[in-house]
Structures are given as C-alpha cells and as structure tokens.
Coordinates of C-alpha atoms in Angstrom, one line a residue:
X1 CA 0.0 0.0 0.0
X2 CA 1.4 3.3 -0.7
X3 CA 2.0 6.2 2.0
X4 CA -0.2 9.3 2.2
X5 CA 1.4 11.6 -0.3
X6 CA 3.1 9.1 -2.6
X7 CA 2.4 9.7 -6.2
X8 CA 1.1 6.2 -8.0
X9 CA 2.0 6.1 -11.8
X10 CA -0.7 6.2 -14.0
X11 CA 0.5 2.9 -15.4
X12 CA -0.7 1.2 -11.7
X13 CA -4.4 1.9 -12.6
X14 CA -3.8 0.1 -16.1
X15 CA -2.8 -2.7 -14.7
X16 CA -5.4 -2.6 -12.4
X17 CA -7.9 -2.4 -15.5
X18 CA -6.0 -5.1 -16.8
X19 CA -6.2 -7.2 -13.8
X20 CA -9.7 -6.5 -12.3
X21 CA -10.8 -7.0 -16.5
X22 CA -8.9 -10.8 -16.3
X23 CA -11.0 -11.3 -13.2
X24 CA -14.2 -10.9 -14.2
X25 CA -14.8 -7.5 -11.8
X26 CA -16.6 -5.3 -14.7
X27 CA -17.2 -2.3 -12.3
X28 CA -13.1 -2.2 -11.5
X29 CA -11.7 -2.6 -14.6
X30 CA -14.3 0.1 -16.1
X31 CA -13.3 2.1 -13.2
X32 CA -9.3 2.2 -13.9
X33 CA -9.6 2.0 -17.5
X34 CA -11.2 5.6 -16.5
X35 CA -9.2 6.6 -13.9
X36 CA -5.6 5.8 -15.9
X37 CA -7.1 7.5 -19.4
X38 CA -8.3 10.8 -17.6
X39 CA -4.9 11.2 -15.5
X40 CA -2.8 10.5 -18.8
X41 CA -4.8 13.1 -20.7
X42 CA -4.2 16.0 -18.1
X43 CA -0.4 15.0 -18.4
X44 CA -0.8 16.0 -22.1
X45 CA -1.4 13.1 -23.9
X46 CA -3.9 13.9 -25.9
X47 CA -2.9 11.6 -28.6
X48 CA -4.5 8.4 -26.3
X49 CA -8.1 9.5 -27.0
X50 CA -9.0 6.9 -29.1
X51 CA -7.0 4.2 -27.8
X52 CA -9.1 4.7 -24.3
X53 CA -12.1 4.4 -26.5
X54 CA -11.0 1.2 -28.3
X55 CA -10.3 0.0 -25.2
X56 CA -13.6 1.1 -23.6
X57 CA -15.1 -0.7 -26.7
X58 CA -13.7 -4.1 -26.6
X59 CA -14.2 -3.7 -22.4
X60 CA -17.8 -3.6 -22.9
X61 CA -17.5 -6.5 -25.8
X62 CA -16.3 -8.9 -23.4
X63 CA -18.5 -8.6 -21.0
X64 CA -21.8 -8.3 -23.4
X65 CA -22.5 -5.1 -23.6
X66 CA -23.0 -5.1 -27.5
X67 CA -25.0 -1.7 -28.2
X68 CA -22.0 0.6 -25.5
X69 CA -19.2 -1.8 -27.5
X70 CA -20.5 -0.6 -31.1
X71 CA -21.1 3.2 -29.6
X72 CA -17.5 3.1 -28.1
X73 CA -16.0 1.7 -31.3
X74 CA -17.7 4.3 -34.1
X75 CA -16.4 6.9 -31.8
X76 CA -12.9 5.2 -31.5
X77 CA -12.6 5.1 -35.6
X78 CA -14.1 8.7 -36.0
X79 CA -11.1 10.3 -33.5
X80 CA -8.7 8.1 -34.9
X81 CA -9.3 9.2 -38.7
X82 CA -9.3 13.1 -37.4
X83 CA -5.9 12.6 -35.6
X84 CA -4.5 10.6 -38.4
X85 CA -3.4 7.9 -36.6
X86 CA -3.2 5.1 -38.8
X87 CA -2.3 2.0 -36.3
X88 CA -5.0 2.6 -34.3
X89 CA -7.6 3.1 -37.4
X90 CA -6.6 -0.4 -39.0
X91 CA -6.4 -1.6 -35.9
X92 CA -9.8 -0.8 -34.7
X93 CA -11.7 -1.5 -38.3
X94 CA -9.7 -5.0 -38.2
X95 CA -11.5 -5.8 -34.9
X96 CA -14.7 -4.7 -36.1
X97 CA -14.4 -6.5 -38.8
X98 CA -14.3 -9.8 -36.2
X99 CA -17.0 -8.2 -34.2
X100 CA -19.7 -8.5 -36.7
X101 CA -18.6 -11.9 -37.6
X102 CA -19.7 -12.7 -33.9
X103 CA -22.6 -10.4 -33.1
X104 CA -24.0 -10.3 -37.0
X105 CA -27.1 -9.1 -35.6
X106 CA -26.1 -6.1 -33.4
X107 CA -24.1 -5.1 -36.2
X108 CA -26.7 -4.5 -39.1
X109 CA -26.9 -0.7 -38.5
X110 CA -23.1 -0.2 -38.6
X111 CA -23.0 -2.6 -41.5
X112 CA -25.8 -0.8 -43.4
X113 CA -23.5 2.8 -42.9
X114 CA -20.9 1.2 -45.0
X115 CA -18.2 1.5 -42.8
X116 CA -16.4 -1.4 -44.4
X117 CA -18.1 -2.8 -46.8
X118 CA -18.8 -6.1 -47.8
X119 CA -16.5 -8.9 -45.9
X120 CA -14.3 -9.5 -49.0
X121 CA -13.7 -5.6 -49.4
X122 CA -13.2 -5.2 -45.7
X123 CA -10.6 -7.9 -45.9
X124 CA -8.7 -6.4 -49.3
X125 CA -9.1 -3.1 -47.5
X126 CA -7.3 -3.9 -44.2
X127 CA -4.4 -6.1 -46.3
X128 CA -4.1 -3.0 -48.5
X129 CA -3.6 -0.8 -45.1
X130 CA -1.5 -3.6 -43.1
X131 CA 0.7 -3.6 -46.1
X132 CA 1.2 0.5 -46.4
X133 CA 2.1 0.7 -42.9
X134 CA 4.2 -2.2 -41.9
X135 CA 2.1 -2.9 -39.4
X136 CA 2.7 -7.4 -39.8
X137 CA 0.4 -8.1 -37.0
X138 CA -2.4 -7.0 -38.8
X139 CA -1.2 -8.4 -42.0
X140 CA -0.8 -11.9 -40.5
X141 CA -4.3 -11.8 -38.4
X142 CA -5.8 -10.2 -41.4
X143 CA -4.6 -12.8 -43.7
X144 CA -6.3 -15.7 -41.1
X145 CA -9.2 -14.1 -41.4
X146 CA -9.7 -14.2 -44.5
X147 CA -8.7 -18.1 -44.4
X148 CA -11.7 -18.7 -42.3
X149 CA -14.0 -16.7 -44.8
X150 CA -13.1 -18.7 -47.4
X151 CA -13.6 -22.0 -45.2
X152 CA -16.2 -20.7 -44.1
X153 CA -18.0 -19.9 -47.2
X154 CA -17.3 -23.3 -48.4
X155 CA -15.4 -21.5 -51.0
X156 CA -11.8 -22.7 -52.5
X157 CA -9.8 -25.0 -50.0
X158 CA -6.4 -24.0 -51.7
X159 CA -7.2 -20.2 -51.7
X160 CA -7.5 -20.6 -47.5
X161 CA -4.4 -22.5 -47.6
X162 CA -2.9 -19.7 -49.4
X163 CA -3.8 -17.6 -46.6
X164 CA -2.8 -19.5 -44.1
X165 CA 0.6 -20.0 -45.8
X166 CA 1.0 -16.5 -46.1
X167 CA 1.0 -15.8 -42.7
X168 CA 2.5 -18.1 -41.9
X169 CA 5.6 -16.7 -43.6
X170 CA 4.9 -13.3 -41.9
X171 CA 5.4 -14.6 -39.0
X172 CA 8.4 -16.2 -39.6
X173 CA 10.3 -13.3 -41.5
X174 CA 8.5 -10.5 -39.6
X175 CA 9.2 -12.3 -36.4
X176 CA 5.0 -11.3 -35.2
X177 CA 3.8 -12.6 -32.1
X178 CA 1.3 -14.9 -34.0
X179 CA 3.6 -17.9 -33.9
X180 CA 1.6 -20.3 -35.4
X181 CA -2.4 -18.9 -35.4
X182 CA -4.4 -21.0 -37.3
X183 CA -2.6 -24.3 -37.2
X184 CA -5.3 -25.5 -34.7
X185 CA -7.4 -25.9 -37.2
X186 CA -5.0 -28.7 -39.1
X187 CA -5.2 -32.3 -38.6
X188 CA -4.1 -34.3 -34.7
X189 CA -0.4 -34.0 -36.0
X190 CA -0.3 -30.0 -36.3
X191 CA -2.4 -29.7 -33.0
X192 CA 0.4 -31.3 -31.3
X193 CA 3.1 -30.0 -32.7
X194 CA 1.3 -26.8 -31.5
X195 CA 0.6 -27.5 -28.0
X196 CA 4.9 -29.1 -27.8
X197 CA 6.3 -26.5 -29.7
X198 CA 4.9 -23.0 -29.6
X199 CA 2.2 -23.1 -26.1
X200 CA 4.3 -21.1 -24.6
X201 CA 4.1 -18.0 -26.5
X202 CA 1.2 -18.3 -27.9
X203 CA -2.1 -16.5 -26.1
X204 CA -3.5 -18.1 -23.8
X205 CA -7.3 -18.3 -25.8
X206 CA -5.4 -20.2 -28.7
X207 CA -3.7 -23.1 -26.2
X208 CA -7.2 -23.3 -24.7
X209 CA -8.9 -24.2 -27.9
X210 CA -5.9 -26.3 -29.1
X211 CA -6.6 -28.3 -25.8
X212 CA -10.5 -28.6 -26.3
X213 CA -10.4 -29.5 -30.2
X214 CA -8.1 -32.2 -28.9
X215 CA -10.1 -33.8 -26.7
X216 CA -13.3 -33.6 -29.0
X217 CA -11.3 -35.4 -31.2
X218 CA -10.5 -38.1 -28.4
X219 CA -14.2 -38.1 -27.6
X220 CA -15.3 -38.8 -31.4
X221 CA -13.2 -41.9 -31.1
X222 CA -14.5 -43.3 -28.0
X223 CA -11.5 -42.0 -25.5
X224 CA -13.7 -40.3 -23.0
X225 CA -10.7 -40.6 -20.2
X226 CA -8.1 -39.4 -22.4
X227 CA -10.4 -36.4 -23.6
X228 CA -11.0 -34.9 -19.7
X229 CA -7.3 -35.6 -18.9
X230 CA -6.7 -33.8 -21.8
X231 CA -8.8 -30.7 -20.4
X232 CA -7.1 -31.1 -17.3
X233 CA -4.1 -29.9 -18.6
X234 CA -5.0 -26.5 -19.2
X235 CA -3.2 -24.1 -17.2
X236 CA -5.3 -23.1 -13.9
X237 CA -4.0 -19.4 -14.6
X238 CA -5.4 -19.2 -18.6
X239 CA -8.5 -20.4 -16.5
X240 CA -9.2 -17.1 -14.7
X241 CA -10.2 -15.2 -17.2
X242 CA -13.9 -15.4 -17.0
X243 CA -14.7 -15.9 -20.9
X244 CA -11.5 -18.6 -21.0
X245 CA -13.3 -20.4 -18.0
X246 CA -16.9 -20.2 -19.7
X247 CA -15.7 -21.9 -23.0
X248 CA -13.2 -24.4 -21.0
X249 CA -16.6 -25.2 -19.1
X250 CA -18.8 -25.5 -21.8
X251 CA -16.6 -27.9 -23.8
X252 CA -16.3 -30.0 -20.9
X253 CA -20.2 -30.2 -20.5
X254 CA -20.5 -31.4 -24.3
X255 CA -17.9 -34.5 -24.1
X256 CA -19.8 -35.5 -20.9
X257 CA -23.1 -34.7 -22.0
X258 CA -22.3 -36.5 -25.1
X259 CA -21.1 -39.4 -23.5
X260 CA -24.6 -39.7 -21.5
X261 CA -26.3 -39.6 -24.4
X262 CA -24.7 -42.7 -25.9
X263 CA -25.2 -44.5 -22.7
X264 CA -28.6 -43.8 -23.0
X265 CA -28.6 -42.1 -19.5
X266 CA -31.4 -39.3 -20.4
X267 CA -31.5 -37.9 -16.7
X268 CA -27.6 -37.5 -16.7
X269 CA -27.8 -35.7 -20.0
X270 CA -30.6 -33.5 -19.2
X271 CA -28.9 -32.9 -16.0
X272 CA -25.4 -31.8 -17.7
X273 CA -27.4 -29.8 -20.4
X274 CA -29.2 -27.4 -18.0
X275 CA -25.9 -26.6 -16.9
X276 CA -24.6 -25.9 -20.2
X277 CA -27.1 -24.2 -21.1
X278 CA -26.8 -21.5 -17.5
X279 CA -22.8 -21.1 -18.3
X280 CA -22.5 -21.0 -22.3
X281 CA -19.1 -19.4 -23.9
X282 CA -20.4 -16.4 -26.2
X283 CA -18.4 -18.4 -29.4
X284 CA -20.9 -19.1 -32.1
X285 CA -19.0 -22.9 -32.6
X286 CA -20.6 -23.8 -29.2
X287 CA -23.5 -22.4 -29.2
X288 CA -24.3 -24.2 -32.3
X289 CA -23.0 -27.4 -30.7
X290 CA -25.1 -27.2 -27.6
X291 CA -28.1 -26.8 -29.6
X292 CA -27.4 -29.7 -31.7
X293 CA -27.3 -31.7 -28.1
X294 CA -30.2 -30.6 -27.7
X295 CA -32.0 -31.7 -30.6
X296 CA -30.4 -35.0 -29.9
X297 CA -31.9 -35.0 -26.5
X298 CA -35.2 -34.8 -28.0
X299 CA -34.3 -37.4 -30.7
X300 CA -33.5 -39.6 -27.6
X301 CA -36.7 -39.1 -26.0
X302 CA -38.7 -39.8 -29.3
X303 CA -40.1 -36.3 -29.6
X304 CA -39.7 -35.9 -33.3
X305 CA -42.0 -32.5 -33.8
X306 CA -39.6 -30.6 -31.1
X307 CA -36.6 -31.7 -32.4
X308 CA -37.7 -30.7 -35.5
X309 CA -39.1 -27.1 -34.3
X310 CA -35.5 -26.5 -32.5
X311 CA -33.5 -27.6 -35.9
X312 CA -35.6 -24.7 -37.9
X313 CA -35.2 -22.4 -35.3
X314 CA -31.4 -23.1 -35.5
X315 CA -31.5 -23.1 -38.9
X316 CA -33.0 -20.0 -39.7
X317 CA -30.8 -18.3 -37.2
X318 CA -27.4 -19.9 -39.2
X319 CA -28.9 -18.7 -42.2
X320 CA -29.2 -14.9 -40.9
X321 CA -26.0 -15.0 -39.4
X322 CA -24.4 -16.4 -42.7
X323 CA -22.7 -19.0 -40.2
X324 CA -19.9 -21.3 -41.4
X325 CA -21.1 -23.8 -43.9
X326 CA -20.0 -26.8 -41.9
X327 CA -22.4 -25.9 -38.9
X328 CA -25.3 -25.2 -41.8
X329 CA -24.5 -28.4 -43.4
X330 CA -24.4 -30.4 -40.3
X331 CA -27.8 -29.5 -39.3
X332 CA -29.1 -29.7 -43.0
X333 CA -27.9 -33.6 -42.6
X334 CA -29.4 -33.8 -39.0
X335 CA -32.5 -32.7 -40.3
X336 CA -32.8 -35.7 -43.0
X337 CA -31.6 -37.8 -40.0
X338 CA -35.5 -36.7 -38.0
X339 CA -36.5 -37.4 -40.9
X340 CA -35.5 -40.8 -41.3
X341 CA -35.8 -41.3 -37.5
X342 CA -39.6 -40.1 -37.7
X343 CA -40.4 -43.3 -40.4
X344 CA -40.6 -41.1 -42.9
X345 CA -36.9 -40.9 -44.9
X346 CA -37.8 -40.0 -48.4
X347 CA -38.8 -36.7 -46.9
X348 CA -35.3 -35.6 -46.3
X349 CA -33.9 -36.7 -49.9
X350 CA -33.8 -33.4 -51.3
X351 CA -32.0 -31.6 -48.4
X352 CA -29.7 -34.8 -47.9
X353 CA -28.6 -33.9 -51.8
X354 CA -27.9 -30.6 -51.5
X355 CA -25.9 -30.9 -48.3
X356 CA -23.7 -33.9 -49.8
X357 CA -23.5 -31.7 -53.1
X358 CA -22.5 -28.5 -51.3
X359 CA -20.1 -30.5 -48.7
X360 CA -18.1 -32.0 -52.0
X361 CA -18.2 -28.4 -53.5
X362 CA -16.5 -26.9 -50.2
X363 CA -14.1 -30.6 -49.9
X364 CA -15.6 -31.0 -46.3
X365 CA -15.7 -34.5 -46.6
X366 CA -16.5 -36.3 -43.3
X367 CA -19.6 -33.9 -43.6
X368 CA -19.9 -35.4 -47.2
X369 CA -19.7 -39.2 -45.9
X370 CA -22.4 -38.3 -43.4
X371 CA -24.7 -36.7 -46.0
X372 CA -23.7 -40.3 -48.0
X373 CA -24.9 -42.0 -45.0
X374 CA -28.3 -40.0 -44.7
X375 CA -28.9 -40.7 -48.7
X376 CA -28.4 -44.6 -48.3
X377 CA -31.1 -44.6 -45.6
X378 CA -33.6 -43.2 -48.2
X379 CA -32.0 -45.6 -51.0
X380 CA -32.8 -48.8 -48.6
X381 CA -36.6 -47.2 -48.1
X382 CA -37.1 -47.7 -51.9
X383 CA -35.2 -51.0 -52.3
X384 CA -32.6 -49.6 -53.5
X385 CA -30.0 -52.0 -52.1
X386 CA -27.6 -52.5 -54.7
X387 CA -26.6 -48.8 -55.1
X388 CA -26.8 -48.2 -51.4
X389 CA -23.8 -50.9 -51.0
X390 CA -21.9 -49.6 -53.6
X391 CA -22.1 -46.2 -52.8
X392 CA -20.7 -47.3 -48.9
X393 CA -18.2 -49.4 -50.2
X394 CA -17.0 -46.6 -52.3
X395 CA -16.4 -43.8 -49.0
X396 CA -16.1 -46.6 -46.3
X397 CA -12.1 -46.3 -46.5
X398 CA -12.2 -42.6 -46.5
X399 CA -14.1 -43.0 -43.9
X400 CA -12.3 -45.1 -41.3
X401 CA -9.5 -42.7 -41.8
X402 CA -11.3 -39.6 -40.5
X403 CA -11.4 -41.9 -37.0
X404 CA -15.0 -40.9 -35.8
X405 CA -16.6 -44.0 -34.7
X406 CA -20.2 -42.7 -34.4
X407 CA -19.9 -41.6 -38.2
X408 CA -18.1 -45.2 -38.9
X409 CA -21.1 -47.5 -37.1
X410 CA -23.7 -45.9 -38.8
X411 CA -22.3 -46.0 -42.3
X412 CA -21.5 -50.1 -42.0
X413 CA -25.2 -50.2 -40.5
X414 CA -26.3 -48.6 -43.4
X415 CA -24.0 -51.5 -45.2
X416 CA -25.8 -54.2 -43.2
X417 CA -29.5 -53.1 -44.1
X418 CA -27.8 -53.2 -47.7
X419 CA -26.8 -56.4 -47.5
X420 CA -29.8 -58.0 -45.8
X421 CA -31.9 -56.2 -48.4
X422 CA -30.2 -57.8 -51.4
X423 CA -29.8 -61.3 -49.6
X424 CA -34.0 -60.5 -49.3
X425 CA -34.1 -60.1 -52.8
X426 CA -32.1 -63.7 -53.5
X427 CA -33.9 -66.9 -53.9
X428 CA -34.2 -68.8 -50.7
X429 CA -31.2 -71.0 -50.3
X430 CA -29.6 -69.8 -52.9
X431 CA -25.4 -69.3 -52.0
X432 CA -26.2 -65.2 -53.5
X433 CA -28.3 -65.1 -50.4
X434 CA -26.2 -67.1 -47.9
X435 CA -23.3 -64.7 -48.8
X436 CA -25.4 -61.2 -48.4
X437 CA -26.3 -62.7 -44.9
X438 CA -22.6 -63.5 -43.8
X439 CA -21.4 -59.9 -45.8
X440 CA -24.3 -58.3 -43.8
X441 CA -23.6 -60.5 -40.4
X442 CA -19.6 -59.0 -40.7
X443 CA -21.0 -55.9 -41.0
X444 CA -23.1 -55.9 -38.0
X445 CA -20.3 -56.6 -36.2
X446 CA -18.0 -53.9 -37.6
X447 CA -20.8 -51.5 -36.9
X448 CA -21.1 -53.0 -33.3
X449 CA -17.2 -52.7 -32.3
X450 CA -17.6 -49.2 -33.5
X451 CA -20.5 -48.6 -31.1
X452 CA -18.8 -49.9 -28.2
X453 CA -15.8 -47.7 -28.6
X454 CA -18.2 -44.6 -28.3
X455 CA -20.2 -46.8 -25.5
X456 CA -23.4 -46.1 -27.1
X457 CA -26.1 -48.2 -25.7
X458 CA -29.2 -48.2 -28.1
X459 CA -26.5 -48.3 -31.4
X460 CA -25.0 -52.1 -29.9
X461 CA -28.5 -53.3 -28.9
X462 CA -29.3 -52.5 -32.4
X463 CA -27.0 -54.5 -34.2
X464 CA -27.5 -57.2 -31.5
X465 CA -31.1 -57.5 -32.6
X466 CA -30.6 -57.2 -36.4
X467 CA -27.5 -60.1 -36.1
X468 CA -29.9 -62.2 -33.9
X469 CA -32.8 -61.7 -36.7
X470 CA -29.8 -63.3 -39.4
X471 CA -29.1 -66.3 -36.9
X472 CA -32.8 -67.2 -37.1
X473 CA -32.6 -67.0 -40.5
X474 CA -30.1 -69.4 -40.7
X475 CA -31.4 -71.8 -38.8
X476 CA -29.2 -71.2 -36.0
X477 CA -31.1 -71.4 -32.7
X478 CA -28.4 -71.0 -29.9
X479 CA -26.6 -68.3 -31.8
X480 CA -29.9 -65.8 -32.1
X481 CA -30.2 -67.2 -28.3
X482 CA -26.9 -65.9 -27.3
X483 CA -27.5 -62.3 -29.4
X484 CA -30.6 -62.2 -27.2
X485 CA -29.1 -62.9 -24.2
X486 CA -25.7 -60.6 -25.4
X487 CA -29.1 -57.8 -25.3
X488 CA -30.0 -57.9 -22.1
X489 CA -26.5 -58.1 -20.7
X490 CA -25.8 -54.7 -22.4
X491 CA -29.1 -53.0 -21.5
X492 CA -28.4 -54.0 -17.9
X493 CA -24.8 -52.6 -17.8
X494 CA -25.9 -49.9 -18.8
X495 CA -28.6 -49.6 -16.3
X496 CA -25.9 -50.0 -13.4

C-alpha cells in the first residue's frame, strides 16, 4: 500500500484495468480504464483519446455489452481518422471486422452505414492498409481471417491455404507474435506439434482451444478418459479469465453430455445440459453445438415434432448469421436424419442432396460421408439395395480414416441393411443369399465394435437385434439365443 502523499503512476491503474478485467470484476476494470485514461490526458497526452475508447469498446465486448461496445467503437474510428493515426484506425476496423462476424445481428446498422463494406472488401481493405504501414500483425491476423472466410464460405480449399501460408511466412520473416495462429485448425499432428512447440508464446485463448479440439477429437473416437485428462491440462492461470473459464466449461459439459447420451442415460444428459445451457461461452462454434445436443436429447426421447421445431429455429438463425457452412450443413444432414428417425426418410432426400453436393463443393468431406450416409437410408426405403452398398463401399475407406466412430457405425449399419436387403431379394437358399447374410452379419459386427468404442447403448443393442434376426434365418437357434441374451447383458450394464 502506498503512504499518504506518494504519487502512483498512472501505469498502476492500467494494470489494475488489466487485472480486475482478467478477473471478471466489470465495475473495476471500467473504473481504472477511466481513472488511468483521464490522469494520462491531463499529463498532455492527448494523442490516447482513441485508444481509451478502443479500449472502452472491446471492455464492454467482453463482457456483453453489445450496443456501449458498437457506440464506443464508431467513436474510436471517427477520433482516430481526425488525428491521423493510422495503427490505431486499422487496428480498430480489423476488430470490427471480427465483431460483426460474432454479433452479426447487433451489427446490421453499422453494417448498413458502410463503414467497411462487404466482408471480402473489408478484408482487401485492411491487407491494402497492413501492407502501407508495416504494421505485420495486422497483415498476419488479417490474412487468417480471411482463411476462415473462405472456409467458411465453403469456397476454395487451396485459396484458404494460401492464406494460411502466407501468414505463416509473416510470422516467420517478420518475427509477429502470432507464432503459429491458425494451425489449430489442421489435422491431430499440427495440433500437437502446436501444443509441444509453440504453447508457450502463444495466447492463452489459442492453447485453450488447441486443448478442447483435442479432446473432442478423443471423444469422437470413444477416448472419454483421455479427452478430460486432456482438459485437465490446461493451465489453472489461462483459467481465470472469465470468458477462457466459460468456454473451457462449456466444452467440458459437451464431451460428458455426449457421453450420457450414448449411454442412454437421459436424466444424466438433461442434468449436464441445463448446466450448459446456464454457463454458455459467447463463441458461435458452441452455441451451435449445444443446440445440436439438444436436438439429440429430444431425438433420444422420441419427440420428433420438437426436435424438429428446434432444428428450424437453429436453422433459420445460421442462415441470418451467414454462419460457417459446416455448422449449416451439419444440421441440414441432422434434419434428414429426424426425418429418417420419424419413419418417414424420403422426406429428407432433397436436403440430404444438397448438403452432400454443397459439402463435395466446399471438400468437407466427413460432412460429405455423413450426407452419403443419410442418402443410403432413403435408398434402402425404396429398395434400393444395390446402389446403397456400392455407394458405402465406395467412402467406407475414407471414412475409417477420419477416426470418428459414431460416423463409422452408422455407415457399416447402413451397409448391413444393404446387404440383408439384397440377400432379401435372392432366392431362398440360394449361396447369393447365404453370402449377403454372412457380408451383412460381418458388418453388423464392424458396426457393433464401433458402437462400443463410443459406448453407445441403443446403437450395440441395435445391431445385437438385427444379427440375432440373421441367426434365425439361418437356422441357428443358440446363436440368435446368445445375441438375445448378449441384449439384455448390455441394457443391464448400462442400467448400473
């Protein structure tokens, strides 16, 4: 504590902002952002005007405060164009140009004014400006942006390579502080090579996500205890900050929730979803997942016209937001899925299309296989089981490479109703139909091993129940017996 009659620095009340902002405490860091802003301008420096006001602007930003944020930030880029100061211009119109990626809504009016543009022009705009005054940084985070436009867009994959490439070199030669930004968003190997190599100067938000993609990836295959250890090793100090803690929190909740789900433990689910839903990170990405959980906890429960209700909902609020392609295709494919669920598949044909053909036009291919999957459903309503095999056989390796075992069980279930709907088209006795039965029995089983990885209940009783349909129509008595009794044995584990 200082003595009575010491001078503080001014600097002591911006770390105090910086500190009380880290925290959470809204009313203290407002307070010193204040106090260190108004001492530094009667010292003279006029020139830190606008940079209070950015500040002020992406203060109220973080904590929610959309409308003050927007107010704060058109008053920041006015003072900064009459003062001339470049940096802080670019600066503040490359941030804005992230804001209304995340609040599309809230930003409409300033949108409409033409303060940047459309996205593309905002983008060539800022590069053009990044370029003229050496400012890298902005170059390099300008460049990533524009990777996951394109991505996002589900426009050319080489052109966001480009981009990503191209920072990547910036960073490099320019020596920025953006190590690596946007590797995370590369395959397991990068992702680690990130997390050994270049956590410890990278920000704290990046290392965070690095850890939670990781562990949804060790979810998708079935590694629930690797996945939480995984989220264990986040650093208690990134942890904190209140909007690092929200979306560490929030990931959490989906690999357990997730995990309830496929062990059919409704109660648990529901449980762990109302507490997602009471501490949700503001990042679009989750809130579309969580809403996707919860359309699954209605598919669990059988309730076909809600879940159906809360996909349009969804959907018409992706569409408005012009959200990433993947999360629109994703729920375009869930949506056949309800469809197919509900009894009634050939109703989701035409959306199934267009998602597989827009998910090979933007090269997101395990969204493709999954749109593959929903089309062979409808193909095997319409006896169509000839071209629903082939067109399996044809992704199936593809597929086991992009290691997600829920994707994987369904498609070699999908294979299996194939199968059994050709060996159903065979004359009885006949070694066409013996064969379908064993090519269909295999696949049963492939389907079943990848259920039990992901431990999910209803997908192994299933394929128990369609293998023990194939043993009675062989003949064989003890081995439908055993599938039967193989059942129970798994709805009672899971039970316990």
């Amino acid at each position: 504590m200082a003595k009575p009659g010491t001078t503080i620095p001014i600097v002591t009340y911006y770390m105090r902002f910086l500190e009380a902002w880290k925290a959470g405490d809204y009313s203290s860091s407002f307070d010193n952002l204040h106090r260190y802003f108004d001492y530094a301008m009667q010292m003279g420096e006029k020139g830190l005007y606008q940079y209070a006001l950015l500040n002020l602007a992406i203060l109220h930003a973080d904590f929610g405060c959309v409308s003050e944020a927007i107010t704060a930030l058109q008053e920041t880029i006015a003072t900064a164009r009459e003062n001339h100061d470049l940096p802080c211009l670019n600066y503040s119109l490359s941030w804005f140009q992230q804001f209304w990626r995340t609040h599309p809504e809230e930003s409409t009016d300033i949108r409409k004014e033409g303060l940047l543009g459309s996205e593309k022009e905002a983008l060539s705009f800022l590069k053009a400006k990044a370029k003229e005054s050496n400012m890298w940084t902005l170059l390099s985070t300008t460049l990533l942006n524009e990777a996951k436009v394109v991505l996002s867009k589900g426009d050319s994959v080489a052109h966001a390579f480009e981009s990503v490439v191209k920072a990547s070199h910036l960073n490099i030669t320019k020596g920025t502080s953006e190590t690596v930004g946007g590797v995370r968003c590369q395959a397991w190997i990068y992702n680690e090579l990130f997390l050994h190599c270049y956590a410890q100067q990278a920000p704290s938000i990046d290392v965070l996500q690095s850890h939670c993609t990781r562990a949804h990836q060790l979810a998708r295959k079935g590694r629930y205890h690797e996945a939480v250890s995984q989220m264990e090793q986040v650093d208690p100090e990134a942890l904190r900050d209140l909007k690092h803690q929200q979306y560490w929190t929030t990931s959490l909740g989906i690999i357990k929730v997730q995990r309830s789900l496929n062990r059919d433990n409704l109660d648990a689910a529901e449980h762990i979803f109302a507490q997602l839903q009471a501490a949700q990170a503001e990042v679009q990405e989750l809130h579309v997942n969580v809403a996707l959980i919860e359309i699954e906890l209605q598919l669990r429960r059988r309730d076909f016209p809600k879940a159906m209700t809360l996909l349009e909902k969804l959907l018409k609020v992706l569409n408005q937001q012009e959200a990433d392609i993947f999360q629109r295709l994703k729920v375009m494919i869930l949506k056949a899925r309800i469809y197919d669920q509900a009894g009634i598949p050939q109703k989701g044909f035409s959306v199934a299309l267009r998602a597989a053909s827009l998910a090979h036009k933007a090269h997101l291919l395990p969204v493709l296989w999954d749109a593959v999957g929903a089309i062979c459903r409808i193909l095997v309503s319409v006896n169509e089981f000839d071209a629903t095999v082939r067109l399996i056989e044809s992704v199936l390796p593809q597929v086991l490479e992009c290691e997600d075992c829920g994707l994987a069980a369904w498609l070699f279930s999908c294979l299996a109703d194939g199968h059994m709907g050709t060996a159903g088209q065979a004359k009885s006795g006949s070694l066409q139909r013996k064969e379908k039965l064993i090519k269909a029995s295999a696949a049963l089983d492939r389907a079943f091993d990848e259920y039990s990885k992901i431990e999910d209940v209803r997908g192994q009783c299933e394929m128990v129940a369609k293998k023990a349909t194939i043993m009675c129509l062989n003949g064989d008595t003890m081995l439908a017996n055993d599938c039967a009794a193989k059942y129970l044995d798994i709805r009672k584990a899971a039970t316990e």
